[in-house]
Short mmCIF file of C-alpha atoms in Angstrom, two decimals:
data_model
loop_
_atom_site.label_atom_id
_atom_site.label_comp_id
_atom_site.label_asym_id
_atom_site.label_seq_id
_atom_site.Cartn_x
_atom_site.Cartn_y
_atom_site.Cartn_z
CA MET A 1 -40.36 -49.72 -35.35
CA GLY A 2 -40.34 -47.86 -38.65
CA ILE A 3 -38.44 -50.75 -40.38
CA GLY A 4 -40.68 -53.36 -39.06
CA VAL A 5 -44.03 -51.58 -39.94
CA SER A 6 -42.52 -50.74 -43.50
CA ALA A 7 -41.47 -54.49 -44.12
CA GLY A 8 -44.72 -55.87 -42.83
CA TYR A 9 -46.60 -53.62 -45.07
CA ALA A 10 -44.65 -53.67 -48.12
CA LEU A 11 -43.70 -57.57 -47.87
CA PRO A 12 -47.13 -59.15 -46.97
CA GLY A 13 -45.45 -62.63 -47.23
CA LEU A 14 -43.09 -61.71 -44.56
CA ALA A 15 -45.70 -61.84 -41.68
CA ASN A 16 -47.05 -65.33 -43.10
CA ALA A 17 -43.40 -66.67 -43.18
CA LEU A 18 -42.86 -65.46 -39.47
CA ASN A 19 -46.17 -66.76 -38.40
CA SER A 20 -45.14 -70.17 -39.81
CA LEU A 21 -42.20 -70.20 -37.59
CA SER A 22 -44.40 -71.03 -34.43
CA VAL A 23 -44.95 -73.76 -32.01
CA GLY A 24 -48.54 -73.53 -30.76
CA THR A 25 -49.16 -69.88 -29.80
CA THR A 26 -45.32 -69.20 -29.32
CA SER A 27 -43.65 -67.44 -32.06
CA ILE A 28 -40.09 -68.88 -32.41
CA PRO A 29 -38.36 -65.60 -33.62
CA ILE A 30 -39.90 -63.61 -30.73
CA ALA A 31 -39.15 -65.99 -28.23
CA ILE A 32 -35.63 -66.05 -29.26
CA GLY A 33 -35.36 -62.43 -29.13
CA LEU A 34 -36.89 -62.12 -25.91
CA ILE A 35 -34.93 -64.94 -24.14
CA TRP A 36 -31.77 -63.56 -25.25
CA MET A 37 -32.77 -60.05 -24.64
CA MET A 38 -33.32 -60.99 -20.92
CA TYR A 39 -30.27 -63.48 -20.60
CA PRO A 40 -27.35 -60.89 -20.25
CA PRO A 41 -29.17 -58.67 -17.57
CA LEU A 42 -30.04 -61.80 -15.63
CA ALA A 43 -26.45 -63.01 -15.93
CA ARG A 44 -25.35 -59.96 -14.18
CA VAL A 45 -27.70 -60.37 -11.30
CA ARG A 46 -25.81 -61.03 -7.94
CA TYR A 47 -27.88 -64.27 -6.98
CA GLU A 48 -25.48 -64.96 -4.19
CA GLU A 49 -26.48 -61.68 -2.59
CA LEU A 50 -30.22 -62.07 -2.85
CA ARG A 51 -30.83 -63.14 0.76
CA LYS A 52 -29.11 -59.95 1.85
CA VAL A 53 -31.07 -57.90 -0.52
CA VAL A 54 -34.48 -59.22 0.68
CA HIS A 55 -33.40 -58.46 4.24
CA GLY A 56 -31.89 -55.14 3.57
CA SER A 57 -33.05 -51.66 4.01
CA GLY A 58 -36.76 -50.94 2.37
CA SER A 59 -37.36 -54.62 1.54
CA ARG A 60 -40.68 -54.75 3.27
CA LYS A 61 -41.93 -51.48 1.48
CA MET A 62 -40.69 -52.98 -1.87
CA LEU A 63 -42.48 -56.29 -1.43
CA SER A 64 -45.71 -54.68 -0.20
CA TRP A 65 -46.02 -51.97 -2.72
CA SER A 66 -44.92 -54.28 -5.60
CA LEU A 67 -47.90 -56.71 -4.66
CA VAL A 68 -50.33 -54.11 -4.19
CA LEU A 69 -49.49 -52.24 -7.39
CA ASN A 70 -49.17 -55.50 -9.65
CA TRP A 71 -52.15 -57.57 -8.39
CA LEU A 72 -54.64 -54.96 -6.99
CA VAL A 73 -54.10 -51.57 -8.58
CA GLY A 74 -52.75 -52.61 -12.19
CA PRO A 75 -55.63 -55.12 -13.22
CA LEU A 76 -58.37 -52.94 -11.54
CA LEU A 77 -56.95 -49.67 -13.50
CA MET A 78 -56.85 -51.66 -16.82
CA PHE A 79 -60.31 -53.04 -16.38
CA ALA A 80 -61.63 -49.57 -15.73
CA LEU A 81 -59.94 -47.92 -18.61
CA ALA A 82 -61.14 -51.01 -20.77
CA TRP A 83 -64.62 -50.25 -20.07
CA VAL A 84 -64.30 -46.40 -20.35
CA PHE A 85 -62.68 -46.53 -23.72
CA LEU A 86 -63.98 -49.89 -25.37
CA ALA A 87 -67.43 -50.62 -23.61
CA GLY A 88 -68.95 -50.96 -27.04
CA ASP A 89 -66.27 -53.25 -28.57
CA PRO A 90 -66.22 -56.36 -26.33
CA GLY A 91 -63.24 -58.10 -28.16
CA LEU A 92 -61.04 -55.18 -27.75
CA ARG A 93 -62.12 -54.62 -24.33
CA ASP A 94 -61.47 -58.05 -23.10
CA GLY A 95 -58.01 -58.15 -24.85
CA LEU A 96 -57.15 -55.08 -22.96
CA ILE A 97 -58.23 -56.59 -19.67
CA LEU A 98 -56.00 -59.81 -20.40
CA ILE A 99 -52.96 -57.56 -20.85
CA GLY A 100 -53.63 -55.74 -17.49
CA LEU A 101 -53.72 -59.19 -15.80
CA ALA A 102 -50.56 -60.14 -17.27
CA ARG A 103 -47.91 -58.71 -14.93
CA CYS A 104 -44.57 -58.16 -16.48
CA ILE A 105 -41.78 -60.85 -16.02
CA ALA A 106 -39.87 -60.29 -19.26
CA MET A 107 -38.97 -57.14 -20.97
CA VAL A 108 -39.03 -55.25 -17.70
CA ILE A 109 -35.52 -56.83 -16.81
CA VAL A 110 -34.46 -54.69 -19.89
CA TRP A 111 -36.26 -51.50 -19.10
CA ASN A 112 -34.90 -51.77 -15.41
CA GLY A 113 -31.51 -52.20 -16.84
CA LEU A 114 -31.61 -49.32 -19.29
CA ALA A 115 -32.81 -47.10 -16.45
CA GLN A 116 -30.02 -48.36 -14.03
CA GLY A 117 -32.48 -49.75 -11.45
CA ASP A 118 -31.67 -52.37 -9.02
CA SER A 119 -31.08 -55.56 -10.91
CA GLU A 120 -31.31 -57.89 -7.76
CA TRP A 121 -34.62 -56.35 -6.71
CA ALA A 122 -35.82 -56.68 -10.39
CA ALA A 123 -34.94 -60.30 -10.38
CA ILE A 124 -36.79 -60.77 -6.97
CA LEU A 125 -40.06 -59.00 -8.00
CA VAL A 126 -40.06 -60.94 -11.45
CA ALA A 127 -39.82 -64.20 -9.64
CA ILE A 128 -42.57 -63.34 -7.34
CA ASN A 129 -44.80 -62.26 -10.10
CA SER A 130 -44.14 -65.40 -12.02
CA VAL A 131 -45.38 -67.41 -8.97
CA PHE A 132 -48.63 -65.06 -8.53
CA GLN A 133 -49.18 -65.13 -12.35
CA ILE A 134 -49.43 -68.96 -12.25
CA LEU A 135 -51.68 -69.17 -9.45
CA PHE A 136 -53.99 -66.12 -10.03
CA TYR A 137 -54.06 -65.40 -13.87
CA SER A 138 -56.88 -67.75 -14.58
CA VAL A 139 -58.73 -66.66 -11.36
CA LEU A 140 -58.52 -62.91 -12.13
CA ALA A 141 -59.40 -63.35 -15.81
CA TYR A 142 -62.45 -65.15 -14.80
CA PHE A 143 -63.38 -62.54 -12.28
CA TYR A 144 -62.89 -59.40 -14.40
CA ILE A 145 -64.11 -60.70 -17.76
CA THR A 146 -66.80 -63.07 -16.77
CA LEU A 147 -68.10 -62.02 -13.49
CA ALA A 148 -67.42 -58.34 -13.49
CA GLY A 149 -68.54 -58.19 -17.22
CA SER A 150 -71.87 -59.63 -16.29
CA TRP A 151 -72.41 -57.28 -13.45
CA ILE A 152 -71.78 -54.32 -15.55
CA ALA A 153 -73.27 -55.43 -18.91
CA GLY A 154 -75.67 -58.15 -17.92
CA GLN A 155 -73.53 -60.77 -19.60
CA GLY A 156 -69.78 -61.52 -19.27
CA THR A 157 -67.59 -63.40 -21.75
CA ALA A 158 -66.68 -67.05 -20.74
CA VAL A 159 -63.31 -67.58 -20.22
CA ASN A 160 -61.38 -70.82 -19.71
CA ILE A 161 -57.62 -70.52 -18.97
CA SER A 162 -55.78 -73.40 -17.76
CA LEU A 163 -52.95 -73.11 -15.24
CA LEU A 164 -50.73 -75.31 -17.47
CA ALA A 165 -50.83 -72.85 -20.35
CA VAL A 166 -49.83 -69.98 -18.14
CA ALA A 167 -47.08 -72.03 -16.55
CA GLN A 168 -45.64 -72.88 -19.89
CA SER A 169 -45.60 -69.23 -20.88
CA VAL A 170 -43.66 -68.47 -17.58
CA ALA A 171 -41.41 -71.27 -18.07
CA VAL A 172 -40.45 -70.35 -21.73
CA TYR A 173 -40.21 -66.54 -21.34
CA LEU A 174 -38.79 -66.35 -17.82
CA GLY A 175 -37.42 -69.83 -16.91
CA ILE A 176 -34.82 -70.35 -19.69
CA PRO A 177 -33.12 -66.94 -19.53
CA PHE A 178 -33.40 -67.00 -15.66
CA PHE A 179 -31.72 -70.23 -15.20
CA GLY A 180 -29.32 -69.62 -17.96
CA GLY A 181 -28.12 -66.47 -16.42
CA MET A 182 -27.88 -68.06 -13.05
CA ALA A 183 -25.94 -71.04 -14.28
CA THR A 184 -23.68 -68.80 -16.36
CA ARG A 185 -22.68 -66.57 -13.30
CA PHE A 186 -22.11 -69.41 -10.99
CA TYR A 187 -20.16 -71.62 -13.47
CA PHE A 188 -17.73 -68.62 -14.49
CA LEU A 189 -17.53 -67.23 -11.02
CA ARG A 190 -16.09 -70.63 -9.81
CA ARG A 191 -13.87 -71.02 -12.91
CA LYS A 192 -12.78 -67.64 -13.56
CA GLY A 193 -13.35 -65.43 -10.59
CA ARG A 194 -15.42 -62.38 -9.89
CA GLU A 195 -13.10 -59.89 -11.44
CA TRP A 196 -12.93 -61.74 -14.79
CA TYR A 197 -16.74 -62.14 -14.84
CA GLU A 198 -17.43 -58.61 -14.02
CA LYS A 199 -14.80 -56.93 -16.19
CA LYS A 200 -14.40 -59.28 -19.17
CA LEU A 201 -17.61 -61.38 -19.83
CA VAL A 202 -20.33 -59.08 -18.47
CA PRO A 203 -19.20 -56.10 -20.90
CA LYS A 204 -19.13 -58.41 -23.88
CA LEU A 205 -22.54 -59.94 -23.09
CA ALA A 206 -24.32 -56.49 -22.37
CA PRO A 207 -24.64 -54.98 -25.91
CA THR A 208 -26.08 -58.26 -27.20
CA SER A 209 -29.06 -57.71 -25.15
CA LEU A 210 -29.96 -54.40 -26.82
CA LEU A 211 -29.26 -55.90 -30.30
CA ALA A 212 -31.77 -58.66 -29.22
CA LEU A 213 -34.31 -55.99 -28.10
CA LEU A 214 -33.98 -54.23 -31.77
CA PHE A 215 -34.49 -57.73 -33.51
CA THR A 216 -37.56 -58.33 -31.28
CA ILE A 217 -38.88 -54.77 -32.00
CA VAL A 218 -38.57 -55.33 -35.78
CA VAL A 219 -40.24 -58.67 -35.64
CA MET A 220 -43.14 -57.66 -33.69
CA PHE A 221 -43.83 -54.53 -35.81
CA SER A 222 -43.47 -56.45 -38.98
CA LEU A 223 -46.08 -59.02 -38.00
CA LYS A 224 -48.66 -56.33 -37.68
CA GLY A 225 -47.22 -53.63 -40.17
CA ALA A 226 -50.25 -54.16 -42.48
CA ALA A 227 -52.84 -53.66 -39.80
CA ILE A 228 -51.09 -50.69 -38.27
CA VAL A 229 -51.25 -48.93 -41.85
CA THR A 230 -54.63 -50.23 -43.12
CA ILE A 231 -56.68 -50.15 -39.85
CA PRO A 232 -55.07 -47.36 -37.84
CA TYR A 233 -58.32 -46.41 -35.86
CA ASP A 234 -58.71 -49.84 -34.38
CA VAL A 235 -54.87 -49.36 -33.18
CA LEU A 236 -55.66 -46.00 -31.81
CA LEU A 237 -58.64 -47.52 -29.79
CA VAL A 238 -56.29 -49.77 -28.03
CA ALA A 239 -53.40 -47.41 -27.85
CA ALA A 240 -55.35 -44.63 -26.02
CA PRO A 241 -56.21 -46.55 -22.79
CA LEU A 242 -52.80 -48.30 -22.79
CA LEU A 243 -50.82 -44.98 -22.98
CA ILE A 244 -52.96 -43.83 -20.16
CA TYR A 245 -52.22 -47.07 -18.11
CA PHE A 246 -48.47 -47.06 -18.45
CA VAL A 247 -48.18 -43.44 -17.64
CA ILE A 248 -50.41 -43.59 -14.41
CA MET A 249 -48.75 -46.81 -13.21
CA PHE A 250 -45.19 -45.71 -13.72
CA PHE A 251 -45.82 -42.11 -12.15
CA ALA A 252 -47.89 -43.42 -9.43
CA SER A 253 -45.42 -46.26 -8.41
CA PHE A 254 -42.37 -43.81 -8.77
CA ALA A 255 -44.21 -41.36 -6.23
CA LEU A 256 -44.69 -44.23 -3.79
CA GLY A 257 -41.01 -44.91 -4.08
CA VAL A 258 -40.16 -41.49 -3.41
CA TYR A 259 -42.70 -41.07 -0.63
CA SER A 260 -41.37 -44.22 1.07
CA LYS A 261 -37.79 -42.92 0.88
CA LEU A 262 -36.54 -45.71 -1.34
CA ASP A 263 -33.39 -44.93 -3.07
CA TYR A 264 -33.34 -44.31 -6.88
CA PRO A 265 -32.44 -47.93 -8.08
CA LYS A 266 -35.21 -49.41 -5.93
CA THR A 267 -37.82 -46.73 -6.76
CA THR A 268 -37.22 -47.08 -10.66
CA THR A 269 -37.49 -50.90 -10.38
CA LEU A 270 -40.68 -50.70 -8.34
CA ALA A 271 -41.97 -48.17 -11.07
CA PHE A 272 -41.06 -50.39 -14.30
CA THR A 273 -42.16 -53.56 -12.74
CA ALA A 274 -45.53 -52.18 -11.82
CA ALA A 275 -45.92 -50.37 -15.25
CA SER A 276 -44.96 -53.15 -17.70
CA ASN A 277 -47.02 -56.06 -18.80
CA ASN A 278 -46.38 -59.70 -19.94
CA PHE A 279 -47.68 -59.29 -23.25
CA GLU A 280 -46.27 -62.82 -24.38
CA LEU A 281 -48.80 -64.38 -22.10
CA ALA A 282 -51.45 -62.17 -22.87
CA ILE A 283 -51.17 -62.97 -26.63
CA ALA A 284 -50.72 -66.66 -25.97
CA VAL A 285 -54.11 -66.60 -23.74
CA ALA A 286 -56.07 -64.72 -26.42
CA VAL A 287 -55.06 -66.76 -29.28
CA SER A 288 -55.57 -70.05 -27.53
CA VAL A 289 -59.02 -68.94 -25.97
CA PHE A 290 -60.51 -66.76 -28.55
CA GLY A 291 -58.75 -67.54 -31.85
CA LEU A 292 -55.87 -65.97 -33.82
CA ALA A 293 -58.23 -63.90 -35.88
CA SER A 294 -60.22 -62.63 -32.81
CA ALA A 295 -60.31 -59.01 -31.74
CA GLU A 296 -58.86 -60.13 -28.37
CA ALA A 297 -55.89 -61.44 -29.94
CA PHE A 298 -55.45 -58.28 -32.05
CA ALA A 299 -55.75 -56.06 -28.80
CA THR A 300 -52.95 -58.13 -27.03
CA VAL A 301 -50.66 -57.89 -30.26
CA ILE A 302 -51.10 -54.02 -30.23
CA GLY A 303 -50.07 -54.05 -26.55
CA PRO A 304 -46.40 -54.41 -27.00
CA LEU A 305 -46.27 -51.98 -29.98
CA ILE A 306 -47.44 -49.31 -27.60
CA GLU A 307 -45.56 -50.61 -24.60
CA VAL A 308 -42.05 -50.73 -26.30
CA PRO A 309 -41.84 -46.97 -27.19
CA VAL A 310 -43.61 -45.76 -24.10
CA MET A 311 -41.36 -47.75 -21.84
CA ILE A 312 -38.21 -46.32 -23.69
CA ALA A 313 -39.36 -42.86 -23.29
CA LEU A 314 -40.19 -43.59 -19.56
CA VAL A 315 -36.47 -44.70 -19.09
CA ASN A 316 -35.49 -40.97 -19.99
CA VAL A 317 -38.23 -39.75 -17.79
CA ALA A 318 -36.61 -41.98 -14.79
CA PHE A 319 -33.35 -40.29 -15.46
CA TRP A 320 -34.83 -36.81 -15.29
CA LEU A 321 -36.95 -37.74 -12.04
CA ARG A 322 -33.62 -39.01 -10.56
CA LYS A 323 -32.03 -35.59 -11.35
CA ARG A 324 -35.09 -33.99 -9.75
CA TYR A 325 -35.70 -36.15 -6.51
CA PHE A 326 -32.37 -37.72 -5.92
CA GLY A 327 -29.93 -35.09 -6.71
CA VAL A 328 -28.02 -37.00 -9.46
CA VAL A 329 -26.73 -35.06 -12.31
CA ALA A 330 -25.51 -37.83 -14.87
CA PRO A 331 -26.87 -41.26 -15.25
CA ARG A 332 -23.80 -43.26 -14.40
CA GLU A 333 -22.32 -40.98 -11.42
CA VAL A 334 -23.91 -42.80 -8.45
CA ALA A 335 -23.63 -46.38 -7.70
CA PRO A 336 -26.47 -48.63 -6.56
CA LEU A 337 -26.66 -49.22 -2.73
CA SER A 338 -25.01 -52.29 -1.65
CA ALA A 339 -26.86 -55.42 -0.61
CA ASP A 340 -27.02 -54.19 2.96
CA GLY A 341 -28.57 -50.85 2.03
CA ASN A 342 -25.55 -48.90 2.45
CA PRO A 343 -23.73 -46.82 -0.22
CA GLY A 344 -21.50 -49.27 -2.18
CA ALA A 345 -17.92 -48.41 -2.80
CA GLU A 346 -17.19 -51.11 -5.30
CA PRO A 347 -17.76 -50.23 -8.79
CA ARG A 348 -20.64 -52.05 -10.54
CA GLN A 349 -21.41 -52.72 -14.07
CA GLY A 350 -23.81 -50.48 -15.86
CA PHE A 351 -26.23 -51.90 -18.55
CA GLY A 352 -24.12 -51.22 -21.30
CA GLY A 353 -20.92 -52.71 -19.64
CA GLY A 354 -19.45 -49.49 -18.21
CA GLU A 355 -18.52 -49.14 -14.55
CA VAL A 356 -20.96 -47.14 -12.33
CA ARG A 357 -18.82 -45.64 -9.72
CA PRO A 358 -19.90 -43.92 -6.43
#
């Protein structure tokens, strides 16, 4: 983060050079970083066991709570915070609402992996959110920004978001790594076998995901390095409600998982999929609808700059909560439950490639 901000501020031409590497509203460097960042974790998902996972213990609670948190609670909470903190700044306010409506389908894979959540359930919830996003993002944007805005202030902002634009964003940032990971797994399982895949290939792929995360962070922060330094007040205006949003969504979701007696992997997956947002979609929509220089676009760009450090901090919070509520002392001492909901005796791969044993 520090390197990115410093580079963006000290080298003004760097941001212009990175912006020139774009196709439409998609930044090629960020897209490459995000796609590769998600590819190794998605290659580790046991797709052949997803049917068992969906029918396993706690599946109804996971699906029900996830849909309620992502498509009712999350958007409504961000809408309320946007009006409380930014009622007098319609541009930043509407940009914040766009972030709240974009449920996470990308970087949550990494946060979930770092916190050692349930990778199979993360893939399931991300897939469900992607479908709901295509179907309902435009509808919810019209409701919260145009209709609800007119009810509160007497005049809402006209929003016209095409389903095609949303589908394209989902296809790029989720479809490519998702199907790439799936193809990699089935190809090498057939050619080399499970043991070679789990013990040889996955440990080599896993560290590259973290390198891609670091690359993406540097690029994102360098793009707005000058703005962060020169207009920090606007950054703080957007940061305050975002910080409150992430914290409330994470702790509320985690509490629901504990209350519903879900195990730690499922609980932390529920929490991170509810607390994270799809900033790639929010940025693309804000730029295409309101323009690159708009306040709405600025707010959506600030979103990931706040989300990244907060989510990394919440990974550590998740480990502390695991020790507090699940009786686990060290992050790698307990294996996730098997697909049928029973304690797994088979060693599984941790996010960094190391074995997680029961």
